[in-house]
Coordinates of C-alpha atoms in Angstrom, one line a residue:
Chain E
X87 CA -6.5 65.5 145.7
X88 CA -6.0 66.3 149.3
X89 CA -7.0 69.1 151.7
X90 CA -9.8 70.2 149.5
X91 CA -12.6 71.5 151.7
X92 CA -16.2 71.2 150.4
X93 CA -17.5 74.4 148.8
X94 CA -21.2 75.3 149.3
X95 CA -23.1 76.1 146.1
X96 CA -24.0 79.8 146.4
X97 CA -24.6 82.3 143.6
X98 CA -22.4 85.3 142.9
X99 CA -25.4 87.6 143.3
X100 CA -26.0 86.3 146.8
X101 CA -22.4 87.0 147.8
X102 CA -22.4 90.5 146.3
X103 CA -25.9 91.2 147.6
X104 CA -24.8 90.3 151.1
X105 CA -21.7 92.6 150.8
X106 CA -24.0 95.4 149.6
X107 CA -26.3 94.8 152.5
X108 CA -23.3 94.9 154.9
X109 CA -22.1 98.1 153.5
X110 CA -25.5 99.7 154.0
X111 CA -25.4 98.6 157.6
X112 CA -22.1 100.5 158.0
X113 CA -19.8 97.5 157.4
X114 CA -20.7 95.5 160.5
X115 CA -23.8 93.8 161.8
X116 CA -25.1 91.0 164.0
X117 CA -25.5 87.8 161.9
X118 CA -28.9 87.0 163.4
X119 CA -30.1 90.5 162.4
X120 CA -29.2 89.8 158.8
X121 CA -31.3 86.7 158.8
X122 CA -34.1 88.6 160.4
X123 CA -33.9 91.6 158.1
X124 CA -33.6 89.7 154.9
X125 CA -36.1 87.0 155.9
X126 CA -33.5 84.3 155.5
X127 CA -33.2 81.0 157.3
X128 CA -29.8 80.7 159.0
X129 CA -29.2 77.5 157.0
X130 CA -29.4 79.6 153.8
X131 CA -27.3 82.4 155.2
X132 CA -24.4 80.3 156.5
X133 CA -23.2 79.0 153.1
X134 CA -23.1 82.5 151.7
X135 CA -21.0 83.7 154.7
X136 CA -18.8 80.7 154.4
X137 CA -17.9 81.3 150.8
X138 CA -17.5 85.1 151.3
X139 CA -15.2 84.6 154.2
X140 CA -13.1 81.9 152.4
X141 CA -12.6 84.5 149.7
X142 CA -11.7 87.1 152.2
X143 CA -14.6 89.5 151.6
X144 CA -16.0 89.2 155.1
X145 CA -14.9 88.0 158.5
X146 CA -16.9 86.8 161.5
X147 CA -16.1 88.1 165.0
X148 CA -18.2 87.5 168.1
X149 CA -21.4 86.8 166.1
X150 CA -20.9 89.9 164.0
X151 CA -20.3 89.8 160.3
X152 CA -17.7 92.4 159.2
X153 CA -17.0 93.7 155.7
X154 CA -13.2 93.5 155.0
X155 CA -11.3 96.1 153.0
X156 CA -11.2 93.6 150.1
X157 CA -15.0 93.2 150.3
X158 CA -15.5 96.9 150.3
X159 CA -13.2 97.3 147.3
X160 CA -15.2 94.6 145.5
X161 CA -18.6 96.3 145.8
X162 CA -17.2 99.7 145.0
X163 CA -15.7 98.4 141.8
X164 CA -17.3 98.1 138.4
X165 CA -18.1 94.7 136.9
X166 CA -14.6 94.1 135.5
X167 CA -12.9 95.1 138.8
X168 CA -15.2 92.7 140.6
X169 CA -14.4 89.8 138.4
X170 CA -10.7 90.6 138.8
X171 CA -11.0 90.6 142.6
X172 CA -13.0 87.3 142.5
X173 CA -10.3 85.8 140.3
X174 CA -7.4 86.7 142.5
X175 CA -9.4 85.5 145.6
X176 CA -10.4 82.2 143.9
X177 CA -6.8 81.4 142.9
X178 CA -5.9 81.2 146.6
X179 CA -8.5 78.6 147.4
X180 CA -7.1 75.1 147.6
X181 CA -10.0 73.7 145.5
X182 CA -9.2 76.0 142.7
X183 CA -5.4 75.5 143.0
X184 CA -6.1 71.8 142.5
X185 CA -8.4 72.2 139.6
X186 CA -6.0 74.6 137.8
X187 CA -3.1 72.2 138.5
X188 CA -5.1 69.4 137.0
X189 CA -6.0 71.5 133.9
X190 CA -2.4 72.5 133.4
X191 CA -1.1 68.9 133.7
X192 CA -3.4 67.9 130.9
X193 CA -2.0 68.7 127.4
X194 CA -5.4 70.0 126.3
X195 CA -5.9 72.0 129.4
X196 CA -9.3 70.3 129.9
X197 CA -10.9 67.8 132.3
X198 CA -14.2 66.0 132.1
X199 CA -16.8 67.1 134.5
X200 CA -17.4 63.5 135.6
X201 CA -13.7 62.9 136.2
X202 CA -13.5 65.9 138.4
X203 CA -16.6 64.8 140.3
X204 CA -15.0 61.4 140.9
X205 CA -11.8 63.0 142.2
X206 CA -13.9 65.2 144.6
X207 CA -15.8 62.2 145.8
X208 CA -12.6 60.7 147.0
X209 CA -12.4 63.6 149.4
X210 CA -16.0 64.2 150.5
X211 CA -19.5 62.7 150.4
X212 CA -21.3 62.8 147.0
X213 CA -23.8 65.6 148.0
X214 CA -20.9 67.8 149.0
X215 CA -18.9 66.8 145.9
X216 CA -21.8 67.8 143.7
X217 CA -22.2 71.2 145.4
X218 CA -18.4 71.8 145.2
X219 CA -18.3 70.9 141.5
X220 CA -21.2 73.2 140.8
X221 CA -19.7 76.0 142.8
X222 CA -16.3 75.6 141.2
X223 CA -17.8 75.9 137.7
X224 CA -20.1 78.8 138.7
X225 CA -17.5 80.9 140.5
X226 CA -14.8 80.0 138.0
X227 CA -16.9 81.0 135.0
X228 CA -17.9 84.3 136.6
X229 CA -14.2 85.1 137.4
X230 CA -13.2 84.0 133.9
X231 CA -10.7 81.6 135.4
X232 CA -12.1 78.5 134.0
X233 CA -14.7 77.7 131.3
X234 CA -17.2 74.9 131.0
X235 CA -18.4 73.5 127.8
X236 CA -21.9 72.1 128.4
X237 CA -21.9 70.2 125.0
X238 CA -18.7 68.1 125.8
X239 CA -19.2 68.4 129.6
X240 CA -15.7 69.5 129.8
X241 CA -14.0 72.1 132.1
X242 CA -11.2 74.1 130.5
X243 CA -8.8 76.7 131.4
X244 CA -9.8 80.1 130.2
X245 CA -7.5 80.9 127.3
X246 CA -6.4 84.2 128.6
X247 CA -5.2 82.6 131.8
X248 CA -3.1 79.7 130.4
X249 CA 0.2 81.5 130.0
X250 CA 0.1 83.4 133.2
X251 CA -1.0 80.4 135.2
X252 CA 1.8 78.3 133.7
X253 CA 4.3 81.0 134.7
X254 CA 3.0 81.1 138.3
X255 CA 3.0 77.4 138.8
X256 CA 6.7 77.2 137.5
Chain B
X124 CA -39.5 115.9 127.0
X125 CA -42.4 113.6 127.2
X126 CA -41.6 110.1 126.1
X127 CA -44.9 108.3 126.8
X128 CA -48.4 109.4 127.4
X129 CA -51.3 107.2 128.4
X130 CA -54.6 108.8 127.7
X131 CA -57.8 107.5 129.2
X132 CA -56.7 103.8 129.0
X133 CA -59.6 101.5 129.8
X134 CA -59.4 97.7 129.7
X135 CA -62.4 95.4 130.0
X136 CA -62.3 91.8 130.6
X137 CA -65.5 90.2 129.2
X138 CA -67.2 87.6 131.3
X139 CA -70.4 85.7 130.4
X140 CA -72.9 88.1 131.8
X141 CA -71.0 91.3 132.3
X142 CA -67.6 92.9 131.6
X143 CA -65.1 93.4 134.4
X144 CA -63.3 96.7 134.3
X145 CA -59.6 95.9 134.9
X146 CA -58.2 99.4 134.2
X147 CA -60.2 102.5 134.2
X148 CA -59.3 106.0 132.9
X149 CA -55.5 105.7 133.3
X150 CA -53.7 108.9 132.5
X151 CA -50.0 108.8 133.0
X152 CA -47.2 110.8 131.4
X153 CA -43.6 109.7 131.5
X154 CA -40.8 112.2 130.8
X155 CA -37.4 111.3 129.3
X156 CA -35.0 110.5 132.1
X157 CA -37.6 109.2 134.5
X158 CA -37.6 105.9 136.3
X159 CA -41.3 105.2 137.2
X160 CA -42.5 102.5 139.5
X161 CA -46.1 101.2 139.3
X162 CA -47.3 99.8 142.6
X163 CA -50.6 98.4 143.7
X164 CA -52.2 95.3 145.2
X165 CA -52.4 92.2 143.1
X166 CA -55.2 92.3 140.6
X167 CA -54.9 96.0 140.0
X168 CA -54.0 95.4 136.3
X169 CA -50.3 96.6 136.6
X170 CA -49.0 93.9 134.3
X171 CA -51.8 94.4 131.8
X172 CA -50.9 98.1 131.7
X173 CA -47.3 97.2 130.9
X174 CA -48.5 95.0 128.0
X175 CA -50.7 97.8 126.7
X176 CA -47.7 100.2 126.8
X177 CA -45.6 97.7 124.9
X178 CA -48.4 97.3 122.3
X179 CA -48.8 93.6 123.1
X180 CA -52.4 94.2 124.2
X181 CA -54.8 96.6 122.6
X182 CA -56.7 98.6 125.2
X183 CA -60.6 98.6 125.1
X184 CA -60.4 102.4 125.0
X185 CA -57.8 105.1 125.2
X186 CA -54.5 105.8 123.5
X187 CA -50.8 105.1 124.0
X188 CA -48.8 108.0 122.7
X189 CA -45.1 107.4 122.3
X190 CA -42.8 110.3 121.3
X191 CA -45.9 112.2 120.1
X192 CA -47.3 109.3 118.0
X193 CA -50.2 107.0 118.6
X194 CA -49.1 103.4 119.0
X195 CA -51.2 100.9 117.1
X196 CA -49.1 97.8 117.0
X197 CA -46.0 96.4 118.9
X198 CA -43.7 99.3 119.9
X199 CA -40.2 98.5 118.6
X200 CA -38.6 101.0 120.9
X201 CA -39.8 99.1 124.0
X202 CA -38.3 96.0 125.6
X203 CA -39.6 94.0 128.5
X204 CA -37.9 92.2 131.4
X205 CA -40.1 89.4 132.8
X206 CA -40.5 88.1 136.4
X207 CA -39.9 84.5 135.2
X208 CA -37.0 85.4 132.9
X209 CA -38.7 84.0 129.7
X210 CA -35.5 82.3 128.4
X211 CA -35.6 79.5 125.8
X212 CA -34.0 76.4 127.4
X213 CA -32.6 75.0 124.2
X214 CA -30.6 78.2 123.4
X215 CA -27.4 79.2 125.2
X216 CA -26.9 82.6 126.8
X217 CA -25.5 84.3 123.7
X218 CA -28.3 82.8 121.5
X219 CA -31.0 83.8 123.9
X220 CA -29.7 87.4 123.9
X221 CA -29.3 87.6 120.1
X222 CA -32.7 86.0 119.2
X223 CA -34.5 89.4 118.9
X224 CA -31.7 90.8 116.7
X225 CA -31.9 87.9 114.4
X226 CA -35.6 88.6 114.0
X227 CA -34.7 92.1 112.9
X228 CA -32.5 90.7 110.2
X229 CA -29.1 91.7 111.6
X230 CA -26.0 89.9 110.4
X231 CA -24.4 87.3 112.6
X232 CA -21.2 89.4 113.0
X233 CA -23.2 92.5 114.1
X234 CA -25.4 90.3 116.4
X235 CA -22.4 88.9 118.2
X236 CA -20.8 92.3 118.5
X237 CA -23.9 93.7 120.2
X238 CA -24.4 90.6 122.3
X239 CA -20.9 90.8 123.7
X240 CA -21.3 94.4 124.5
X241 CA -24.3 93.7 126.7
X242 CA -22.9 90.4 128.1
X243 CA -20.0 92.5 129.3
X244 CA -22.3 95.3 130.7
X245 CA -24.5 93.0 132.8
X246 CA -21.5 90.8 134.0
X247 CA -22.3 87.6 132.1
X248 CA -18.8 87.2 130.7
X249 CA -17.7 83.6 131.2
X250 CA -21.3 82.3 130.8
X251 CA -21.7 83.0 127.1
X252 CA -22.1 79.3 126.2
X253 CA -24.1 78.3 129.3
X254 CA -27.6 77.0 129.0
X255 CA -30.4 78.4 131.2
X256 CA -30.6 75.1 133.2
X257 CA -27.0 75.7 134.4
X258 CA -27.8 79.2 135.7
X259 CA -29.0 80.4 139.0
X260 CA -32.1 82.7 139.1
X261 CA -29.9 85.8 139.4
X262 CA -27.8 84.9 136.3
X263 CA -31.0 84.0 134.4
X264 CA -32.4 87.5 135.1
X265 CA -29.1 89.0 134.0
X266 CA -29.7 87.3 130.7
X267 CA -33.3 88.6 130.7
X268 CA -31.9 92.1 131.2
X269 CA -29.2 91.8 128.5
X270 CA -31.8 90.4 126.1
X271 CA -34.0 93.4 126.6
X272 CA -31.1 96.0 126.4
X273 CA -29.5 94.5 123.3
X274 CA -32.5 95.7 121.4
X275 CA -31.4 99.2 122.4
X276 CA -34.9 100.3 123.5
X277 CA -35.8 103.8 124.5
X278 CA -38.2 102.6 127.1
X279 CA -37.5 99.6 129.3
X280 CA -40.5 97.9 131.0
X281 CA -39.8 95.6 133.9
X282 CA -42.6 93.3 135.3
X283 CA -41.7 92.3 138.9
X284 CA -38.1 91.7 137.8
X285 CA -36.7 90.9 141.2
X286 CA -39.6 89.1 142.9
X287 CA -38.6 85.6 141.9
X288 CA -35.1 86.0 143.4
X289 CA -33.8 85.5 146.9
X290 CA -33.3 88.6 149.0
X291 CA -29.5 89.1 148.4
X292 CA -29.6 88.4 144.7
X293 CA -32.5 90.8 144.3
X294 CA -30.6 93.4 146.2
X295 CA -27.6 92.8 144.0
X296 CA -29.6 93.1 140.8
X297 CA -31.3 96.3 142.0
X298 CA -27.9 97.9 142.4
X299 CA -26.9 96.6 138.9
X300 CA -30.0 98.3 137.4
X301 CA -29.2 101.6 139.1
X302 CA -25.6 101.3 138.0
X303 CA -26.6 100.6 134.3
X304 CA -29.2 103.4 134.5
X305 CA -26.8 105.9 135.9
X306 CA -23.9 104.9 133.6
X307 CA -25.1 106.7 130.5
X308 CA -24.0 103.7 128.5
X309 CA -27.5 102.8 127.4
X310 CA -29.9 103.9 124.7
X311 CA -32.6 104.0 127.4
X312 CA -34.5 107.2 128.0
X313 CA -37.0 105.9 130.7
X314 CA -37.8 102.8 132.8
X315 CA -41.2 101.7 134.0
X316 CA -41.2 99.0 136.6
X317 CA -44.2 97.1 138.0
X318 CA -43.6 95.9 141.6
X319 CA -45.7 95.0 144.6
X320 CA -42.6 95.8 146.8
X321 CA -43.0 99.4 148.1
X322 CA -39.5 99.6 149.5
X323 CA -38.1 98.5 146.1
X324 CA -40.2 101.2 144.4
X325 CA -39.0 104.0 146.7
X326 CA -35.4 102.7 146.5
X327 CA -35.2 102.7 142.7
X328 CA -37.7 105.1 141.2
X329 CA -38.0 108.8 140.6
X330 CA -41.8 108.5 140.8
X331 CA -44.1 106.0 142.3
X332 CA -47.5 105.7 140.7
X333 CA -50.1 103.9 142.9
X334 CA -52.9 102.0 141.4
X335 CA -56.1 100.8 143.1
X336 CA -57.8 97.6 142.3
X337 CA -61.3 96.7 140.8
X338 CA -61.0 98.8 138.8
X339 CA -57.3 99.7 138.4
X340 CA -57.2 103.5 138.7
X341 CA -54.3 105.9 139.5
X342 CA -54.8 107.0 143.1
X343 CA -51.4 108.5 143.7
X344 CA -48.4 109.8 141.9
X345 CA -45.5 110.5 144.3
X346 CA -42.2 112.1 143.4
X347 CA -39.2 110.6 145.1
X348 CA -36.6 113.4 145.3
X349 CA -34.1 111.6 147.5
X350 CA -30.5 111.4 146.3
X351 CA -29.0 108.0 145.4
X352 CA -27.9 105.7 147.0
X353 CA -31.0 106.0 149.2
X354 CA -30.8 105.1 152.8
X355 CA -33.7 102.8 153.7
X356 CA -33.4 103.7 157.4
X357 CA -33.7 107.4 156.9
X358 CA -36.6 109.4 158.2
X359 CA -37.5 110.6 154.6
X360 CA -37.5 107.0 153.3
X361 CA -39.7 105.8 156.2
X362 CA -42.2 108.7 155.7
X363 CA -42.6 107.9 152.0
X364 CA -42.9 104.2 152.8
X365 CA -45.7 104.9 155.3
X366 CA -47.5 107.2 152.9
X367 CA -47.4 104.8 150.0
X368 CA -48.2 101.8 152.2
X369 CA -51.3 103.4 153.5
X370 CA -52.4 104.3 150.0
X371 CA -52.0 100.7 148.8
X372 CA -53.9 99.4 151.8
X373 CA -56.7 101.8 151.3
X374 CA -56.8 100.9 147.6
X375 CA -57.4 97.3 148.7
X376 CA -60.3 98.0 151.0

């Protein structure tokens, strides 16, 4: 598992809420003003910006945060449209590509949570690996890209995605 | 049409030597199609009033009239969304949502059909089998909202629904509520929300009812006629904010 950058653990609502805020501000604002307006510590804000920019919903330019066209499309869409945009954006992230590759290489299309954590820990410190794992499951579930069974502690490929993913990988 | 009428509601809280009046002579009427926010300083009895409307608490005096009939027990056409979500940790998302339907004796098939409809509406797809401990606050409150909506109430009561959430998540869920409310997909006729956040009240509601404290009395009833989505930086918004803010401060003095 190489070139997998750590992924901060942020919630979907934080990302979408930040995009909604940005839209209200006309699509562009100073980063320090967001922290000020929303009463957020910069340490809480940065992970949200990081994930949102990895997904292509915002970009940072000279200390300003800018809503991209994709970000705008996301907040203007209904719940299904949002999930679809998340799904397409997540598929491009190296961490998700790896996980999907692992799931496809396994005949059952599943992987134990603990196995995935161990793999992540080969790439990053434990704290970051735990955050990345949590974030992968949370974002993946929301986008209906992967599922997680808390009883068996197993991550699985969402049934609907199996055929299309296999096609794409080929 | 009038959905709810509160007539002379009074609530006493008995102490050893005297009674404390929590709510005094509350008269509020809510029309179908209205989103009403109840604001006031802490201790003004807002949450008690919600419980009285739901029929969970019997008022010391006064009447709750729902669709023209006096409410004497729990009102089946009302659901509540709580600040702290109120989920059962040993049940997964689907089970938490369907619990109330089970109590109504609905078949499993019908329960699941309904649950999936509301899971879809509030954006919880993918989390059907998750347990509350796996969920962030925002997702937990989505479960809270789905659990209330699945009962297909005519009146939705929300008790500080966004105040346990971080700023962005709260903003996101406020938009979700407006989207659901405006979608016409719900059985809902009216919403009453208790909040201490004046900006939130003006942003969401058609009417803001201001309560005083010790005792809780209605001291203001302000109609918000701004078109949605509302611009928080607009002159109109700021004026309303100033007006309600000073009422709440005066109520506290």
